[in-house]
Coordinates of C-alpha atoms in Angstrom, one line a residue:
X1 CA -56.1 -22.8 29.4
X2 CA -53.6 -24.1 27.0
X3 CA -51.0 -21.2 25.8
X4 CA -48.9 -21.6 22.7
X5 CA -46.1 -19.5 21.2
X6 CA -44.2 -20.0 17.6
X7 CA -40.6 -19.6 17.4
X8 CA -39.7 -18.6 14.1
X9 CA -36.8 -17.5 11.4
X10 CA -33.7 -18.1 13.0
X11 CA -35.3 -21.1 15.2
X12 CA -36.6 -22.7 12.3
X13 CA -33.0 -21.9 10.0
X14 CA -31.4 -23.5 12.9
X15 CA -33.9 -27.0 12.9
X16 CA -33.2 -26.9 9.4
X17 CA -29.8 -27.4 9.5
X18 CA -29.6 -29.8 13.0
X19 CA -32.6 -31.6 11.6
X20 CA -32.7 -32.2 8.2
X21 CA -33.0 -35.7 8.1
X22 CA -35.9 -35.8 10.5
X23 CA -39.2 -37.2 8.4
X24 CA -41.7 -34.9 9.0
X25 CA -44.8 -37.2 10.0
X26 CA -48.0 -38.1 11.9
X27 CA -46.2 -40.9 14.2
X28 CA -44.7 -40.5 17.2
X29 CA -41.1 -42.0 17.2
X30 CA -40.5 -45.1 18.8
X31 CA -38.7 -45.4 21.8
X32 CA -34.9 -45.3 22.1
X33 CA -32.9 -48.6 21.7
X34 CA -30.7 -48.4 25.3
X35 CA -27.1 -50.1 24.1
X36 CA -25.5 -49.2 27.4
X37 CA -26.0 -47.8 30.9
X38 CA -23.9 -48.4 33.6
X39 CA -22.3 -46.2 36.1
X40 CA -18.7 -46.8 36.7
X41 CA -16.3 -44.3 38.5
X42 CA -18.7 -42.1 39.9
X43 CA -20.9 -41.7 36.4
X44 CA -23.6 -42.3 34.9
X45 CA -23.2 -43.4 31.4
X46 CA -26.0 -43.8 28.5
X47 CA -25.9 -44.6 25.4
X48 CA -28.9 -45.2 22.5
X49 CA -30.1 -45.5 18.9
X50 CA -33.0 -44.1 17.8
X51 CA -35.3 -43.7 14.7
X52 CA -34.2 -41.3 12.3
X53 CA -38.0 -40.3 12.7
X54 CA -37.0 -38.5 15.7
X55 CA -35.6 -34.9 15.9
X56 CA -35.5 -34.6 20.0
X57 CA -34.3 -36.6 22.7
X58 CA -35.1 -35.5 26.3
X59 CA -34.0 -37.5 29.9
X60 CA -34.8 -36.7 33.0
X61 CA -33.2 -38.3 36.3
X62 CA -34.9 -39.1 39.7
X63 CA -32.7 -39.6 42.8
X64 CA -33.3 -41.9 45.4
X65 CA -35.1 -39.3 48.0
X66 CA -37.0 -37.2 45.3
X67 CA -40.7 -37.7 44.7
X68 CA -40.5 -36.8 40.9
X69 CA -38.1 -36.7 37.9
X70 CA -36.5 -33.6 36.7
X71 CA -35.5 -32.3 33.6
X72 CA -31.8 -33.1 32.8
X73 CA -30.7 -33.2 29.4
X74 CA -32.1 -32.9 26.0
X75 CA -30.0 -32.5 22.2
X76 CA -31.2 -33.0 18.7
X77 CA -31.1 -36.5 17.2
X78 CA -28.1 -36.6 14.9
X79 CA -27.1 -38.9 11.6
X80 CA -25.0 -40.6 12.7
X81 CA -27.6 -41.9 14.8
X82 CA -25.6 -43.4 17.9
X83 CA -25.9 -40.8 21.3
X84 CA -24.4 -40.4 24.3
X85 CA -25.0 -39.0 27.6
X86 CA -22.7 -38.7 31.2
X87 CA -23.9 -37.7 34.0
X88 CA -21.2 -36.4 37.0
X89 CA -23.5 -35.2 39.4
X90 CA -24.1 -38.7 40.9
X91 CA -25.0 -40.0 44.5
X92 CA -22.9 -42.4 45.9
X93 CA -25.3 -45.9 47.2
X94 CA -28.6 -44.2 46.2
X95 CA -30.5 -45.7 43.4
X96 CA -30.9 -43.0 40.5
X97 CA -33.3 -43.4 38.0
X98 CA -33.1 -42.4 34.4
X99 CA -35.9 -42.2 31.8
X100 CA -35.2 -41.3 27.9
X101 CA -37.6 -41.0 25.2
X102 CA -37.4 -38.8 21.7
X103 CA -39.8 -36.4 20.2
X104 CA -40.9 -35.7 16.6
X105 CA -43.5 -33.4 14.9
X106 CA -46.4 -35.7 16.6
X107 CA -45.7 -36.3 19.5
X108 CA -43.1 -38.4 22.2
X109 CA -42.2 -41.8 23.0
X110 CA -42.9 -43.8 25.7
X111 CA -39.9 -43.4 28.4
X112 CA -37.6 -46.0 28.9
X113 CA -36.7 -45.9 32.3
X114 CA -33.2 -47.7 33.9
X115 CA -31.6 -47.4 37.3
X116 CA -27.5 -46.5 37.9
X117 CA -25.9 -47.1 41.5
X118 CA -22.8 -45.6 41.9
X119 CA -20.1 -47.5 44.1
X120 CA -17.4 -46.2 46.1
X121 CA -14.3 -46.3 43.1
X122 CA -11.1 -45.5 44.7
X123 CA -9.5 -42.4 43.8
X124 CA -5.6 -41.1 43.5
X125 CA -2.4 -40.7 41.1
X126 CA -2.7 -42.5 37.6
X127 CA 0.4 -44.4 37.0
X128 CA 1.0 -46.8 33.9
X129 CA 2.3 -46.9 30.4
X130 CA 2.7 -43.4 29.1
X131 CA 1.2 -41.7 25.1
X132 CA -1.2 -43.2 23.2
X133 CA -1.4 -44.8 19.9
X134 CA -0.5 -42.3 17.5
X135 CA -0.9 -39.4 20.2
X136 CA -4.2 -39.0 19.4
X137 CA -5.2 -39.3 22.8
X138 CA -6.5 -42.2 24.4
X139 CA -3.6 -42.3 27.3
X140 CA -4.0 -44.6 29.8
X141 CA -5.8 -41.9 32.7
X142 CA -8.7 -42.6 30.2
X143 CA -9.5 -45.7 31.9
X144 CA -10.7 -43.6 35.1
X145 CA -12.5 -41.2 33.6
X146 CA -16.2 -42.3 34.1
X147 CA -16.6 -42.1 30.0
X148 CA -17.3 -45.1 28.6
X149 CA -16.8 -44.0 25.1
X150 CA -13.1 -43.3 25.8
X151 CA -10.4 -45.8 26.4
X152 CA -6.6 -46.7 26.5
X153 CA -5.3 -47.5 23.7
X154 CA -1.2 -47.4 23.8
X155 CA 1.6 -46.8 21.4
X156 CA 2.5 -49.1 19.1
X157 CA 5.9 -49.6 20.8
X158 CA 3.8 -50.8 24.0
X159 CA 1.5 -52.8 22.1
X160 CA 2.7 -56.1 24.3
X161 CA 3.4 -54.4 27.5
X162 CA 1.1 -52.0 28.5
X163 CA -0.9 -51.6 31.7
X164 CA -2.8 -48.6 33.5
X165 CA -3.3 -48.3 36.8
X166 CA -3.7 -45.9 40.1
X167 CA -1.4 -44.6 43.1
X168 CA -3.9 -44.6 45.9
X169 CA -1.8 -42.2 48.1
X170 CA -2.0 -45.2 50.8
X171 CA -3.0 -48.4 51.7
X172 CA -6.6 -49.4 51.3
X173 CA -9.2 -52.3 51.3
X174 CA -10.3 -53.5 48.0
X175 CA -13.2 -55.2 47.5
X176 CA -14.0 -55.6 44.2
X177 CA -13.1 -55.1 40.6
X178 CA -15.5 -53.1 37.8
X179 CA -14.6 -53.0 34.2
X180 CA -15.8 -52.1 30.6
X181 CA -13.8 -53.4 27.5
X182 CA -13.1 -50.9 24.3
X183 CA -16.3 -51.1 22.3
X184 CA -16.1 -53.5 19.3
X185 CA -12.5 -55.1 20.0
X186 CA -13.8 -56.9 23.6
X187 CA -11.7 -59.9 22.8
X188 CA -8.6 -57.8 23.6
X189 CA -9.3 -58.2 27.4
X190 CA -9.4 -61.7 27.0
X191 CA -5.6 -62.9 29.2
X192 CA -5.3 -59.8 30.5
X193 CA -5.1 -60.0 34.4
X194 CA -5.7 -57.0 37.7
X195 CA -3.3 -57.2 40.4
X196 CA -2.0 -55.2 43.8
X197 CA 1.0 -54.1 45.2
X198 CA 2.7 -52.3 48.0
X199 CA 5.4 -50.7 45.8
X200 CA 5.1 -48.9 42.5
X201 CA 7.8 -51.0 40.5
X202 CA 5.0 -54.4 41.4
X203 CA 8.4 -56.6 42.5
X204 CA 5.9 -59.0 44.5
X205 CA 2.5 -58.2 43.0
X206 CA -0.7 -60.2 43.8
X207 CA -3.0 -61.3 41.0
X208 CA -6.6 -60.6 41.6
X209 CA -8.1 -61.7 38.2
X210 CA -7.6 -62.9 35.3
X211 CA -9.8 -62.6 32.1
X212 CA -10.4 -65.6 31.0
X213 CA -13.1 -65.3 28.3
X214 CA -14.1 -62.4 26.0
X215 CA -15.8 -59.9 28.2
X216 CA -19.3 -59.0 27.0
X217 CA -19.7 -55.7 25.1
X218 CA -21.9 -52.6 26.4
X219 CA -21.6 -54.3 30.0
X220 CA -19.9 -53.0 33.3
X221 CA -18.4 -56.6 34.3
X222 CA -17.9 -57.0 38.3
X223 CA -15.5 -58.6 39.8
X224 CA -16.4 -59.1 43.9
X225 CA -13.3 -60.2 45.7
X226 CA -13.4 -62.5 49.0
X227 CA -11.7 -61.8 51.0
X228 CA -10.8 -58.5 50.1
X229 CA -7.2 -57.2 49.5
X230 CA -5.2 -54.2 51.2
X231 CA -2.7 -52.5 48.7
X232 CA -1.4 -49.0 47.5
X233 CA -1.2 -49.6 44.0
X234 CA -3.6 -51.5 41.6
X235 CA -2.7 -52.2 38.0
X236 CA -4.7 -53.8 34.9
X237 CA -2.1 -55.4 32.7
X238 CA -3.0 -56.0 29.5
X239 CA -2.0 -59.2 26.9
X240 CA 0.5 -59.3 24.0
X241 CA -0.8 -57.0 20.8
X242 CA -4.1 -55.5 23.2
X243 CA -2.2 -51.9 23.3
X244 CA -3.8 -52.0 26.7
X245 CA -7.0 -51.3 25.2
X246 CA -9.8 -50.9 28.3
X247 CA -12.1 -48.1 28.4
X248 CA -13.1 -48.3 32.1
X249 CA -11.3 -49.7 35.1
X250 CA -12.7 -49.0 39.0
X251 CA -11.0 -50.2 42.3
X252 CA -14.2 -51.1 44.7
X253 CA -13.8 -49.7 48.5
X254 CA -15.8 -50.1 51.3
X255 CA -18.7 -47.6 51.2
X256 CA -18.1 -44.6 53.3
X257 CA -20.4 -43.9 56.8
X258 CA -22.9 -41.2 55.1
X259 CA -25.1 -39.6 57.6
X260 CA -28.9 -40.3 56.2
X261 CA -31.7 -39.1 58.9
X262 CA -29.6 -37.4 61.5
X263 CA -30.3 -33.9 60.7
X264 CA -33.8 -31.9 62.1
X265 CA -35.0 -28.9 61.0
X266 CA -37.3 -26.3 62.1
X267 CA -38.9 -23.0 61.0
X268 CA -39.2 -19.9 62.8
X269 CA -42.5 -18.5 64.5
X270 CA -45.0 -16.6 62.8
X271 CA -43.2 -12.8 64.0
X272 CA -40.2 -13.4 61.4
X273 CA -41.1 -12.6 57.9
X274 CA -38.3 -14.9 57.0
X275 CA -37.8 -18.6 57.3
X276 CA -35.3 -19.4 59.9
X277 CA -33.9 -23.0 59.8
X278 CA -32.1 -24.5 62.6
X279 CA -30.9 -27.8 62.7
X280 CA -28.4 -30.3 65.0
X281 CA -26.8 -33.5 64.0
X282 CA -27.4 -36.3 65.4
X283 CA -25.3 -37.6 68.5
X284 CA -22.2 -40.0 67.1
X285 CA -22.3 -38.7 63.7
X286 CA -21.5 -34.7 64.0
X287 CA -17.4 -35.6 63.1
X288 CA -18.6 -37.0 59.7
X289 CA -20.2 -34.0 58.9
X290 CA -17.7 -31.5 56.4
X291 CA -20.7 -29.2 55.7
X292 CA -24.3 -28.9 55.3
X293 CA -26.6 -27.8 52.2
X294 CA -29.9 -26.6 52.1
X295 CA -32.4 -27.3 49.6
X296 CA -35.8 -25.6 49.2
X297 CA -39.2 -26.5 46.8
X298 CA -42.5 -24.6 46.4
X299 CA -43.9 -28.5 46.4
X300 CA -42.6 -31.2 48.7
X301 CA -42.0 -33.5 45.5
X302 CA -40.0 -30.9 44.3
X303 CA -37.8 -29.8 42.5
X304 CA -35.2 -28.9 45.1
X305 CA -33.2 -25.9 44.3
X306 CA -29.5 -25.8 46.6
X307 CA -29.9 -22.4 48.2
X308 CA -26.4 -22.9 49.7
X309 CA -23.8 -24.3 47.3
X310 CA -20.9 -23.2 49.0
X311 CA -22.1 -25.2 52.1
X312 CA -22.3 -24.3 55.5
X313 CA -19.3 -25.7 57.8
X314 CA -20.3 -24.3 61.1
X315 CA -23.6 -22.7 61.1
X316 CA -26.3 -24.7 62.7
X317 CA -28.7 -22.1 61.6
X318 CA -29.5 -20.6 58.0
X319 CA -32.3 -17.4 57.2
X320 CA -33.7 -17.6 54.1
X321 CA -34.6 -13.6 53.3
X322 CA -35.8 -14.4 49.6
X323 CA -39.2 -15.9 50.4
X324 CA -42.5 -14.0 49.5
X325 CA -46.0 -14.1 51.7
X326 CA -48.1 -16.3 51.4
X327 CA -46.1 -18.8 49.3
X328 CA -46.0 -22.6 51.2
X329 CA -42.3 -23.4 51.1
X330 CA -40.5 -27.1 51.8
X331 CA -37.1 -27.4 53.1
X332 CA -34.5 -30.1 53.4
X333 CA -30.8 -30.1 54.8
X334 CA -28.2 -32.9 53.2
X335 CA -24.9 -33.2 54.9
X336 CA -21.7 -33.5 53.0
X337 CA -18.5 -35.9 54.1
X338 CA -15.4 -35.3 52.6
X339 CA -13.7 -38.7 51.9
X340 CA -10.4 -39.7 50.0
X341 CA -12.7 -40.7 47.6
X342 CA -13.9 -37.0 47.2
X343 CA -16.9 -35.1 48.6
X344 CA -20.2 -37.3 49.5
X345 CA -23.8 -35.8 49.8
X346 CA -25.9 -38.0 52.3
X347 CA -29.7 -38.6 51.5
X348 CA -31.9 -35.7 52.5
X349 CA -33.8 -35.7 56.1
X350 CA -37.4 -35.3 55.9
X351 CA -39.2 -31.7 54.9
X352 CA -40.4 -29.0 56.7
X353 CA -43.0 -26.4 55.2
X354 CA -43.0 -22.9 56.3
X355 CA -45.1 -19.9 54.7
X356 CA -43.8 -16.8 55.3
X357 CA -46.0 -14.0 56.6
X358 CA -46.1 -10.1 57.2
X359 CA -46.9 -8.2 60.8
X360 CA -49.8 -6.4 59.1
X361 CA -50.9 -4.0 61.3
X362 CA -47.3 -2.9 62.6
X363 CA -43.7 -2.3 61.6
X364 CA -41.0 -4.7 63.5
X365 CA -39.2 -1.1 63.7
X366 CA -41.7 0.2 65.6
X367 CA -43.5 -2.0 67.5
X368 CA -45.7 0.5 69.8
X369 CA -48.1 1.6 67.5
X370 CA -49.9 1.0 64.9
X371 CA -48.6 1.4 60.9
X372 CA -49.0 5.2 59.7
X373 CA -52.3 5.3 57.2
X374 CA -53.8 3.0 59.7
X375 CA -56.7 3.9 62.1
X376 CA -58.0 2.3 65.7
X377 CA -62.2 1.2 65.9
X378 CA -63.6 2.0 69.1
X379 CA -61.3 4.2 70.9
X380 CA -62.2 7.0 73.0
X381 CA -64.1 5.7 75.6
X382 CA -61.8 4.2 78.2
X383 CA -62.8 3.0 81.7
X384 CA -59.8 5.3 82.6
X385 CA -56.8 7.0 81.2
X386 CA -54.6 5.2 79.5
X387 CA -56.7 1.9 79.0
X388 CA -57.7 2.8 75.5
X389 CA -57.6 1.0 72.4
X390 CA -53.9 1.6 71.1
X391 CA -53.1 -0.6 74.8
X392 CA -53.5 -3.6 72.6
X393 CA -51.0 -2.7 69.8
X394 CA -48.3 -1.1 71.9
X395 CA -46.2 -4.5 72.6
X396 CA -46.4 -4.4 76.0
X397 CA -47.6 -7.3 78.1
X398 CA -48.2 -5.4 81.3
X399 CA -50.9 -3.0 79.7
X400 CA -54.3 -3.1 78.6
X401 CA -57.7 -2.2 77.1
X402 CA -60.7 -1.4 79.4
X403 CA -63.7 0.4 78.0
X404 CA -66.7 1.6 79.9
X405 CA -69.0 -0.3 77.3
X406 CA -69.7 -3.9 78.6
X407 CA -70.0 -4.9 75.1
X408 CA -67.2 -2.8 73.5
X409 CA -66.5 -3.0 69.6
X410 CA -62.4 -2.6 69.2
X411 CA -60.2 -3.1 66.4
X412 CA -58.2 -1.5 63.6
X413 CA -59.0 0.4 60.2
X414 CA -56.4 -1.2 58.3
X415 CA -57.1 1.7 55.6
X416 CA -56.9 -1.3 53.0
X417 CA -58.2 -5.2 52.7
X418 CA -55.8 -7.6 53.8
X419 CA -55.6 -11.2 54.4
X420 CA -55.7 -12.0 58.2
X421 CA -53.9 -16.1 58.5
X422 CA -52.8 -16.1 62.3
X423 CA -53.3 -13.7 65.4
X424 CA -51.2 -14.2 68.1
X425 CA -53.0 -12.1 71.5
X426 CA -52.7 -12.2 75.5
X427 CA -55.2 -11.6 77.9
X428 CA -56.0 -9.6 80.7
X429 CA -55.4 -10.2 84.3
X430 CA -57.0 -11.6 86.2
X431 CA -60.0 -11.5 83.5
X432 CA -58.9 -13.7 80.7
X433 CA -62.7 -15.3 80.7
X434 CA -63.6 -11.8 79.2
X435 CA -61.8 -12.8 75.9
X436 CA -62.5 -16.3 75.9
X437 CA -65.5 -16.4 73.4
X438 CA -65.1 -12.9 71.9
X439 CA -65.0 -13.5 68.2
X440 CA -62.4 -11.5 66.0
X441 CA -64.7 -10.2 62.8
X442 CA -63.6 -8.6 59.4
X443 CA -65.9 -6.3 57.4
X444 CA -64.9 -3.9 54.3
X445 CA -68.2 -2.0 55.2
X446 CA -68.0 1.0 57.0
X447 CA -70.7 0.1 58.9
X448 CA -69.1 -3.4 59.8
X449 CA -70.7 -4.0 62.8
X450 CA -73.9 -5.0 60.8
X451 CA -71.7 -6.5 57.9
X452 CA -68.9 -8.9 59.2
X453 CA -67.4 -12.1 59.0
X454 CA -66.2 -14.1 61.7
X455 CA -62.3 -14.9 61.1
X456 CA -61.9 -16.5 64.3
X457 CA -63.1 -17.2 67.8
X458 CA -60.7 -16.3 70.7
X459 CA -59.6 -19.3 72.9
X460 CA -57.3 -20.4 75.4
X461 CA -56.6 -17.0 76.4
X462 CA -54.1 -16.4 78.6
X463 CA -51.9 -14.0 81.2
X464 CA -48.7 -12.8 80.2
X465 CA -48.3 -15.0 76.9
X466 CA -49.0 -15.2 73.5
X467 CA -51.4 -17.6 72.5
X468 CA -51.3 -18.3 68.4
X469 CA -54.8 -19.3 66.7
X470 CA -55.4 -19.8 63.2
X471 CA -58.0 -17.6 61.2
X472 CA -61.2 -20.0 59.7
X473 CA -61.7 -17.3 56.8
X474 CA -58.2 -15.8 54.7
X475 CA -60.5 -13.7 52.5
X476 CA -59.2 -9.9 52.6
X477 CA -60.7 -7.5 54.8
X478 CA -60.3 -3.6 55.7
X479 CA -61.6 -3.3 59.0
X480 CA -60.5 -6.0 61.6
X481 CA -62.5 -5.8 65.4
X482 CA -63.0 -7.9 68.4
X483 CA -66.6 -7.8 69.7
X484 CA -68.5 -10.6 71.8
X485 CA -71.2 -12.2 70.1
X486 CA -74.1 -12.6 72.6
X487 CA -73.2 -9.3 73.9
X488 CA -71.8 -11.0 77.1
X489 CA -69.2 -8.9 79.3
X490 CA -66.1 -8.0 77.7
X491 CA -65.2 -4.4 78.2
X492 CA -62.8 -4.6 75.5
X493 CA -60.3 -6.6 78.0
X494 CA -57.4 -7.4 75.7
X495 CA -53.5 -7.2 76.9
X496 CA -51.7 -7.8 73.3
X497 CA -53.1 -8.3 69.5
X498 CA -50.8 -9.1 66.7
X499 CA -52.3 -10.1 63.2
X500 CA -50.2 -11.9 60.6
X501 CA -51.3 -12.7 56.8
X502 CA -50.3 -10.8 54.0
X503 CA -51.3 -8.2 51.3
X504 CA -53.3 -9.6 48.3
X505 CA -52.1 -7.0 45.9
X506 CA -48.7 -8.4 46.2
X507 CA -49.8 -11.9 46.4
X508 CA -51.5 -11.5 43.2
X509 CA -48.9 -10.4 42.0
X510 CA -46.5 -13.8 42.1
X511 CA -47.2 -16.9 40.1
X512 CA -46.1 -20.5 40.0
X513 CA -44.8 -21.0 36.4
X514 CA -46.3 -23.6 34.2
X515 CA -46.0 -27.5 35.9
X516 CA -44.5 -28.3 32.1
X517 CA -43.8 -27.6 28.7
X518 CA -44.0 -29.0 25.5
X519 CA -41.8 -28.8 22.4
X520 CA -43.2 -29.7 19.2
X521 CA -41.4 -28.8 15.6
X522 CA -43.3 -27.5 13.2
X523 CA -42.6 -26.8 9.6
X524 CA -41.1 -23.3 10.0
X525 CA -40.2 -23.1 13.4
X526 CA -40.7 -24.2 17.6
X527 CA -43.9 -24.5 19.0
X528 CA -43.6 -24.0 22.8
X529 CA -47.2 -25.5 24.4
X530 CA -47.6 -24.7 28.5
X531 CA -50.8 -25.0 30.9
X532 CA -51.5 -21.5 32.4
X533 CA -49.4 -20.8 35.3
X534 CA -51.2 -20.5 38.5
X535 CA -51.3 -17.9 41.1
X536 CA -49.9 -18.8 44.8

């Protein structure tokens, strides 16, 4: 079922006055025109035309370990009809994948999809010429700032002279050079020259390049260097009448050691109602580690929400107390390394699913009897005191049923249906063949030994342990019993039941939202279009 909702008056007084010079049509727009995309300095940088057609652009971003893109940005198409996006949130030697398309009254684009790779650019103190050209700005830190739409430009005074460049704090290994020239005045680079040194004033500086030729425009040029070099400070030096003008410079370093599959994580058994990860690093790697996150999906492609921003820096262990029964949830850990260059995320480990149950038939308070409301089936004719019914819900391993019947009917009046997923029991000794072959049965009949279903049939019983089986039917049921099906002998031996599942009322009550939605202008206003949401 297709759902639609209008957004009107001050939506639609607002798209009149972003989007006024949208054509209001029966085409889609074409595709954005990419004129740059590159990462340098840790971001992502995109820039596009478009149609003045369109009235909406959306992108989305995929990471290297995700399954699926997600939703990141989306802004109105504007006159002057260049746009630009940065993204900061970026993953150091994991391809990232962008897609971009626009929107209009009928309909999208196709995507245009590009790749970014961020490097590891050396970080530290900006040093160089100081002000800008007519203070308006564009002062030499602009260079490192990841936006390609910025650059130096100096004062007039330094038009000759100037130069930017970065105080590492200490020595380190260069590898490489990355650049971008000021947009439409490329041919300013063309002379200028990068060099090292080992003291601030550059007394004995070594040259690493020099631009020879203009530098192509809407490009990140690179530079490798072989061998590499070992300084403190770094410098781009500008020719006579440039005014320094570059709007990105990176430093290369070696990449740092990121941890990638040394992390494990597991879920806790079925008597938690909450998911309790655990996890251990890997042996060799646990010094890189600074912290850990967690990230959790209701589908393993995602997406991953961070349930622990602040990181863990300690804990090896992490309860999750906001999950609801019945819902299948995925997990993933990512460790984080703090390097000079700043803080590094490591690719995700693999996912582990968990689904959350309740203890239907008792409270974890009280473990020794059954829930108030609640009723027992078949008690009251023991094979001697104290062997009755309520022996298999009173958590004790060293007690247990025995009725006088050799085909005894026992089991609980749950006083409403629920959904049975697991039972966890343990046998009698030494008579654990008696339960082997019993069937458990659900029935919302009162007379529900004529009108059952078989939810599972007991196996591998054994002596002083919980044995875990899986139910063959989760349809909700009132009254759940035990009772052998050929009437063979089973005297109701049983040492421990436990049943885990959940309640459908509440379960009906929680619903994925919609997998997407649509935004489509309309004359007077937003139309929102969604498929219906479905339950878990």
């Amino acid at each position: 079922m297709r759902k639609t909702m209008m957004m009107m008056t001050a939506a639609g007084a607002l798209l009149a006055a972003t989007a006024t010079h949208a054509q209001w049509t029966d085409n889609p727009p074409a595709a954005p025109v990419l004129a740059f995309d590159g990462c340098v300095n840790w971001r992502m940088n995109l820039i596009w035309t478009g149609a003045t057609d369109t009235i909406l652009y959306e992108i989305q971003r995929k990471i290297g370990h995700e399954d699926d893109f997600s939703p990141l940005f989306s802004r109105y198409h504007q006159s002057e009809n260049i746009h630009y996006y940065m993204d900061s949130t970026f993953f150091m030697y994991q391809d990232t994948e962008y897609r971009i398309r626009a929107l209009n009254t009928a309909g999208a684009s196709p995507w245009v999809t590009v790749t970014g790779l961020a490097r590891n650019g050396a970080t530290g103190q900006w040093i160089g010429t100081p002000g800008s050209y007519n203070n308006y700005g564009m002062t030499g830190d602009k260079a490192f700032d990841g936006n390609v739409t910025t650059y130096f430009d100096a004062p007039a005074l330094n038009a000759d002279d100037a130069w930017t460049g970065m105080d590492f704090g200490e020595n380190k290994v260069i590898t490489g050079i990355r650049f971008v020239p000021r947009r439409g005045l490329e041919e300013r680079m063309t002379n200028g020259w990068f060099e090292v040194a080992n003291d601030p004033d550059f007394t004995s500086p070594t040259t690493l390049h020099t631009v020879e030729t203009i530098p192509p425009a809407n490009v990140v040029t690179e530079v490798p260097l072989d061998p590499p070099v070992t300084a403190r400070y770094a410098r781009y030096c500008a020719p006579e009448g440039a005014y320094g003008n570059i709007a990105e410079l990176e430093f290369v370093t070696p990449p740092t050691p990121i941890p990638s599959t040394g992390l494990t994580v597991a879920a806790s058994d079925l008597t938690n109602a909450y998911a309790v990860l655990t996890w251990s690093s890997r042996d060799g790697i646990a010094s890189l580690f600074s912290s850990t996150l967690v990230y959790r999906a209701t589908s393993p492609g995602g997406p991953y929400d961070c349930m622990t921003p602040e990181g863990l820096c300690t804990e090896c262990e992490w309860t999750d107390t906001t999950v609801a029964p019945s819902i299948r949830y995925y997990y993933r850990l990512t460790a984080l390394v703090n390097t000079p260059s700043g803080s590094i995320e490591s690719e995700p480990g693999p996912y582990v699913a968990y689904i959350p149950y309740i203890w239907i038939e008792r409270d974890p308070v009280t473990l020794a009897t059954i829930k108030p409301g609640m009723a027992l089936l078949g008690a009251g004719n023991p094979y001697a005191t104290g062997r009755d019914v309520d022996q298999m819900f009173d958590n004790d391993l060293n007690s247990y049923v025995d009725m006088k019947d050799r085909n005894a009917v026992i089991g609980v009046d749950l006083a409403k249906p629920y959904c049975v997923a697991f039972m966890r029991h343990a046998a009698r000794s030494p008579y654990q063949g008696r339960l082997n072959g019993t069937e458990l049965r659900g029935s919302n009949d009162p007379d529900y030994t004529n009108n059952f279903t078989r939810l599972a049939t007991f196996a591998g019983a054994t002596v002083g342990a919980f044995v875990t089986q899986q139910t063959v039917n989760q349809e909700p049921f009132r009254y759940i019993f035990l009772q052998h099906p050929d009437a063979g002998e089973f005297y109701g031996n049983i040492n421990e039941l436990e049943l885990y599942g959940w309640d459908p009322d509440v379960a009906n009550s929680i619903f994925r939202a919609p997998p997407s939605v649509t935004i489509s202008i309309q004359p007077r206003g937003i139309q929102l279009d969604w498929e219906q949401g479905t339950q878990q």
